[in-house]
CSV table of C-alpha atoms in Angstrom, one decimal:
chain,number,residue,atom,x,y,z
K,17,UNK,CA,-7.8,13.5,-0.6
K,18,UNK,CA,-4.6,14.2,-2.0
K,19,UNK,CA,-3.7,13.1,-5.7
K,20,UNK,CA,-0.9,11.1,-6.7
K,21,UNK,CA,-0.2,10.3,-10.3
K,22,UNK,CA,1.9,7.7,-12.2
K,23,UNK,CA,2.8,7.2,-16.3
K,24,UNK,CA,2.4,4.9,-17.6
K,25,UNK,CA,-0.4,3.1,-16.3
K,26,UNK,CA,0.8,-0.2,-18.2
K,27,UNK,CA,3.8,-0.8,-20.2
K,28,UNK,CA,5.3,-3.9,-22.4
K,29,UNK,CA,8.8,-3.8,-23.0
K,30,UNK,CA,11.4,-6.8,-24.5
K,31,UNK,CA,13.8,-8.3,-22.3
K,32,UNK,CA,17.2,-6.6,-21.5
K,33,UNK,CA,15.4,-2.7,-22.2
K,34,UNK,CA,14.6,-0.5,-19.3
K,35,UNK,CA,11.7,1.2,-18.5
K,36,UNK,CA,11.0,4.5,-16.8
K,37,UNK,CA,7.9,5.3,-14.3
K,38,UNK,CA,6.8,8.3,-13.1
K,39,UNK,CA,5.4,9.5,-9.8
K,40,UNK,CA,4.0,13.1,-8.9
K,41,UNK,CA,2.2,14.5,-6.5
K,42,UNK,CA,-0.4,16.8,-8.3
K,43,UNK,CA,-2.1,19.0,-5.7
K,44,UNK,CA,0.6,18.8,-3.0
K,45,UNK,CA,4.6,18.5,-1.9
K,46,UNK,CA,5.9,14.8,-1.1
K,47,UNK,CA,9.2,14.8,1.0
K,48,UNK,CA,9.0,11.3,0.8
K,49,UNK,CA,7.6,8.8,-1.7
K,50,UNK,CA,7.5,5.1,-1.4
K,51,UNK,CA,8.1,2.2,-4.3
K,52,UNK,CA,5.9,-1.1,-3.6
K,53,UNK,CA,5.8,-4.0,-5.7
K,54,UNK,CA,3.1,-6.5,-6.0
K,55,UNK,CA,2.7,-9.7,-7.4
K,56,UNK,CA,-0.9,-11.4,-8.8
K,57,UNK,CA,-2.4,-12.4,-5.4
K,58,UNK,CA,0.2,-11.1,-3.7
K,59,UNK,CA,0.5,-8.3,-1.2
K,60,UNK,CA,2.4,-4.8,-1.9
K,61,UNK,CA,5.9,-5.1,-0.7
K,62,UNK,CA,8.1,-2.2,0.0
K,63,UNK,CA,11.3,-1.7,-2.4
K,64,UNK,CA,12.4,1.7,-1.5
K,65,UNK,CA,12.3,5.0,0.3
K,66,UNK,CA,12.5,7.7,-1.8
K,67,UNK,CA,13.6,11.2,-0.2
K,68,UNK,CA,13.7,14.8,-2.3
K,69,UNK,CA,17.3,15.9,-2.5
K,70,UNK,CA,19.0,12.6,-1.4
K,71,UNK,CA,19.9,9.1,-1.7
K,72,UNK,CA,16.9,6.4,-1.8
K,73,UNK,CA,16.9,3.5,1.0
K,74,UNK,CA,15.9,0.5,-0.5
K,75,UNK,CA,14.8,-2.7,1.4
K,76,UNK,CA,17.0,-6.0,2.0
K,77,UNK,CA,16.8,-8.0,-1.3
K,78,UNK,CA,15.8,-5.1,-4.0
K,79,UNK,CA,19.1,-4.3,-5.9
K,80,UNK,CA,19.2,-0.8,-5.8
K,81,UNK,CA,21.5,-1.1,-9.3
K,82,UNK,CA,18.7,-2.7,-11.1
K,83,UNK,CA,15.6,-0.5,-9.4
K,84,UNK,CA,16.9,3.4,-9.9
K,85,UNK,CA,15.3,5.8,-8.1
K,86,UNK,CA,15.0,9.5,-8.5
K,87,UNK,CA,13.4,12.0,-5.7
K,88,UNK,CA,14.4,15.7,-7.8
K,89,UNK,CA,11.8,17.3,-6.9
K,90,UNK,CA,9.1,17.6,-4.3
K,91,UNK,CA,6.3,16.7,-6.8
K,92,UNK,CA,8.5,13.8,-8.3
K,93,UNK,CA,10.0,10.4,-7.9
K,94,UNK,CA,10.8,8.4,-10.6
K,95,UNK,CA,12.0,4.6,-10.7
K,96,UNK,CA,13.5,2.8,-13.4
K,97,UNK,CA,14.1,-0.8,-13.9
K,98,UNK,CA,16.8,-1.3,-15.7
K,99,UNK,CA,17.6,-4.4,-18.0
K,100,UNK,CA,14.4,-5.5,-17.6
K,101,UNK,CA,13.6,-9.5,-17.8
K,102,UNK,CA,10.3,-11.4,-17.3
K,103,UNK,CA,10.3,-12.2,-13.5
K,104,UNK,CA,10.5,-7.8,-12.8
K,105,UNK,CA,6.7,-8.3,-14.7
K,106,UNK,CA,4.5,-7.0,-11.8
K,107,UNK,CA,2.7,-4.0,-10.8
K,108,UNK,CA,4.3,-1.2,-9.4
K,109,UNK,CA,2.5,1.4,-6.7
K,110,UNK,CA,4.2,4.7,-5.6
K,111,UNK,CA,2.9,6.2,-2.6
K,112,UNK,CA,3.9,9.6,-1.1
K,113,UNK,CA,3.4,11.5,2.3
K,114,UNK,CA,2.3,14.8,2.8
K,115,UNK,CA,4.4,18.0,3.9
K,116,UNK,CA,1.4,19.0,6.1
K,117,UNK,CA,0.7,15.0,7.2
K,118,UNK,CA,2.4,15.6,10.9
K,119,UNK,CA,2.4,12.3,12.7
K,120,UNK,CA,-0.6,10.7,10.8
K,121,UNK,CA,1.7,9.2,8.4
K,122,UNK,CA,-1.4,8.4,5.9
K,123,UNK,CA,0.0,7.8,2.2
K,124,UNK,CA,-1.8,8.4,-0.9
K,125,UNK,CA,-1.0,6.2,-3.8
K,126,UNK,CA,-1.0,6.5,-7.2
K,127,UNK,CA,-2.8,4.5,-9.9
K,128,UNK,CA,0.0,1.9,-10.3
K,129,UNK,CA,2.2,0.7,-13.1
K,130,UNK,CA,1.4,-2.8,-14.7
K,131,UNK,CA,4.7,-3.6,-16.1
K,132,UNK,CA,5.4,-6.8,-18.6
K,133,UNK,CA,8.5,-7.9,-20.2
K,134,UNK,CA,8.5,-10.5,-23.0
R,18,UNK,CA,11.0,-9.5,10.6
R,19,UNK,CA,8.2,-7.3,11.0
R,20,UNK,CA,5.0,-9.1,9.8
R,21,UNK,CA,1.2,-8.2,9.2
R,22,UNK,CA,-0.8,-11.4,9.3
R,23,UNK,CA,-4.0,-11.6,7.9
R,24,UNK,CA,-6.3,-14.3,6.4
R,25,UNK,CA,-6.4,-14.5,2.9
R,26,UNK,CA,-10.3,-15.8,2.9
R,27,UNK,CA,-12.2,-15.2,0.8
R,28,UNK,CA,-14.9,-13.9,3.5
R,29,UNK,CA,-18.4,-14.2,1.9
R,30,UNK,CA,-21.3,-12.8,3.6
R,31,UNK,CA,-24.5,-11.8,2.6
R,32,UNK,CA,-25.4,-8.4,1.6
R,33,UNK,CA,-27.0,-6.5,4.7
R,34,UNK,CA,-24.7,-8.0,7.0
R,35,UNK,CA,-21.7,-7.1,8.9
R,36,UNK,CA,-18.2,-8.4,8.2
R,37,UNK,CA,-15.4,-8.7,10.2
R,38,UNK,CA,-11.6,-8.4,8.9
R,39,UNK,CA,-9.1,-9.1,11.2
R,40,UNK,CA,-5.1,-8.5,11.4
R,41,UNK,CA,-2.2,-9.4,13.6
R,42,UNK,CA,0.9,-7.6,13.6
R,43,UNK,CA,4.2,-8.8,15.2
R,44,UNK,CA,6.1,-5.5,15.8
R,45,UNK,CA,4.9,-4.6,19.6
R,46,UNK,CA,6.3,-1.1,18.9
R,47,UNK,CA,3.9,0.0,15.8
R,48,UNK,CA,2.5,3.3,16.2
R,49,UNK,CA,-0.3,3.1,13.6
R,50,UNK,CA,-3.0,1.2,12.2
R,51,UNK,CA,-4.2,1.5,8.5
R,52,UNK,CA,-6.9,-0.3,6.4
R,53,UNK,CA,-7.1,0.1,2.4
R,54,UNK,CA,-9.2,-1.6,0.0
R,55,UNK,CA,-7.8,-2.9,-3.0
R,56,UNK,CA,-10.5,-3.6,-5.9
R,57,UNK,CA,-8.7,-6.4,-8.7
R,58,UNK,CA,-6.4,-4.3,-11.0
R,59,UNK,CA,-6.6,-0.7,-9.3
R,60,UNK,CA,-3.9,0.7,-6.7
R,61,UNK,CA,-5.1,0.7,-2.5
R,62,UNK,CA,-7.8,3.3,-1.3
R,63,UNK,CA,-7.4,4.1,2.2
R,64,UNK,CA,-10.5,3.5,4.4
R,65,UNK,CA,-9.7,4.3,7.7
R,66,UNK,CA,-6.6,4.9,10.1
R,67,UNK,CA,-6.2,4.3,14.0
R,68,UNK,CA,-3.2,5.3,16.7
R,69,UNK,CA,-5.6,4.6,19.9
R,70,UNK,CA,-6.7,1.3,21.5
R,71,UNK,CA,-10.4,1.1,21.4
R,72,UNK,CA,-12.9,2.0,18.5
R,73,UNK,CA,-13.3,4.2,15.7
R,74,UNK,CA,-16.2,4.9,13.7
R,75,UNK,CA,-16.5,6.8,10.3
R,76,UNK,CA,-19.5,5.7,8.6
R,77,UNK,CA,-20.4,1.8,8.1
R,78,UNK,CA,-17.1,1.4,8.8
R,79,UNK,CA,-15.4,1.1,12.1
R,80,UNK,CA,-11.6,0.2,13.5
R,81,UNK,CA,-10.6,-1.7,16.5
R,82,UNK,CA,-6.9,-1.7,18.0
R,83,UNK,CA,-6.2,-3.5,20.9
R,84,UNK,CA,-2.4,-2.9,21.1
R,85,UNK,CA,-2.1,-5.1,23.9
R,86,UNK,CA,-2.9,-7.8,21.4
R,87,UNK,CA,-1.4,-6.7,18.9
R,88,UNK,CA,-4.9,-7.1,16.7
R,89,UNK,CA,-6.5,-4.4,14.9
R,90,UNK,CA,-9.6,-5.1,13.2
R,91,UNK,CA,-12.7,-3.6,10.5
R,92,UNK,CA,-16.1,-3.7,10.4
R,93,UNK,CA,-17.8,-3.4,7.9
R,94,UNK,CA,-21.8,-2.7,8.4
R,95,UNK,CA,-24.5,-3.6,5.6
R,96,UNK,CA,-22.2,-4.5,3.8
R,97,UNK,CA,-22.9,-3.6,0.1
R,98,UNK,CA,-21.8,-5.6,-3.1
R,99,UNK,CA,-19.7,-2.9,-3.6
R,100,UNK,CA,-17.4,-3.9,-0.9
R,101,UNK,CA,-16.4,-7.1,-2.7
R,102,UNK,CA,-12.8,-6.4,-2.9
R,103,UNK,CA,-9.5,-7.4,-1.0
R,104,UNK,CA,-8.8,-5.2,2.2
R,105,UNK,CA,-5.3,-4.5,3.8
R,106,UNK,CA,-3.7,-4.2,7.1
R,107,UNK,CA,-1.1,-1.8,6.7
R,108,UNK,CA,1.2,-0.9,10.0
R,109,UNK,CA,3.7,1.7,10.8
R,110,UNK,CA,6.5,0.0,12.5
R,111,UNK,CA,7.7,2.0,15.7
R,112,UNK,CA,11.6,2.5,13.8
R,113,UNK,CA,10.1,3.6,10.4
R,114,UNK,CA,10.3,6.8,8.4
R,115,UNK,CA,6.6,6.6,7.5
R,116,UNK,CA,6.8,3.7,5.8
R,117,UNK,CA,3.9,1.1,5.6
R,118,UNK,CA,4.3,-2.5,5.9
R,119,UNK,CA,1.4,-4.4,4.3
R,120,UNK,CA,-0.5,-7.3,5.2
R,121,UNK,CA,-1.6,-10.2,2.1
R,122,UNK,CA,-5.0,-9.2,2.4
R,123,UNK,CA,-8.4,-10.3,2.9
R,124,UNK,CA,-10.5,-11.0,0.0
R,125,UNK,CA,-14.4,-9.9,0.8
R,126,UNK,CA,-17.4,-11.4,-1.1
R,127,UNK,CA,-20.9,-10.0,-0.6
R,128,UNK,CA,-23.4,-11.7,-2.2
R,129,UNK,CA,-26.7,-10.0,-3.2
């Protein structure tokens, strides 16, 4: 199956910093990637829709000021939580779709992000 | 509010048998059917897929949508310790670009 990659795989920052995770698609071209969230025991829930060349759609409640998201390039999204506090402490998923999916709409993810702030 | 219902369990059963994961989804509309497995700690792995009422088969594993329902269900046959994880319904709701919605997942046991 396809490859999806994200960096870091964990990360600890201090409150108020931001932090920066990466997204690419190794082996193929993603016009769309998707940012989930997920809480221990929790399932993954969607923040954003992140489309090459323009503007992400986020879902109802995610503050798209506080979760930036960056689609420059086919093989690259990028989100970054800015001022970071202890409650954004979760594990973050990127997922991307195909070019050559057609209608299946199957999504490959990447590794995930474990992401704590003190 | 689109949902994905699914029991949280866990399900144990013992190794060598089958197990049976179930979903509901609320969204009559939803064109496709996913299942992942999730082991603790690690990002989903997609198991199967299915657009068509009826059965699908790949393996041990096989899918069941009844759209009429609104249910979509996996089997999993001799089932292996290695299957102990959590499994997710995922749906593609009818007015989405793609996008999945997840259900809170199962958590499988098999016991040796």
């Amino acid at each position: 199956g396809a490859v999806v990659s994200q960096h870091p795989s964990w990360v600890i920052c201090k409150s108020g910093t931001s932090v920066k995770i990466e997204c690419r698609s190794l082996d193929f071209q993603a016009t769309t990637m998707f940012w989930y969230r997920q809480f221990p025991k929790q399932s993954l829930m969607l923040m954003a829709t992140s489309n090459e060349g323009s503007k992400a759609t986020y879902e109802q409640g995610v503050e798209k000021d506080k979760f930036l998201i960056n689609h420059a390039s086919l093989t690259l999204s990028t989100l970054t939580v800015t001022s970071a506090h202890p409650e954004d402490s979760s594990f973050y998923i990127c997922s991307a779709r195909a070019l050559a999916s057609g209608n299946t709409g199957e999504l490959f993810f990447g590794e995930g992000s474990r992401l704590t702030v003190l | 509010q689109k949902e994905v219902e699914q029991n949280s369990g866990p399900l144990s059963v013992p190794e060598g048998a089958i197990a049976s994961l179930n979903c509901t989804y609320s969204d009559r509309g939803s064109q496709s059917f996913f299942w992942y497995r999730q082991y603790s700690g690690k990002s989903p792995e997609l198991i199967m897929f299915i657009y068509s009422n009826g059965d699908k088969e790949d393996g041990r594993f096989t899918a069941q949508l009844n759209k009429a329902s609104q249910y979509v269900s996996l089997l999993i046959r001799d089932s292996q310790p290695s299957d102990s994880a959590t499994y997710l319904c995922a749906v593609n709701p009818l007015d989405s670009s793609y996008k999945l919605i997840f259900g809170s997942g199962t958590r499988l046991l098999v016991r040796p």
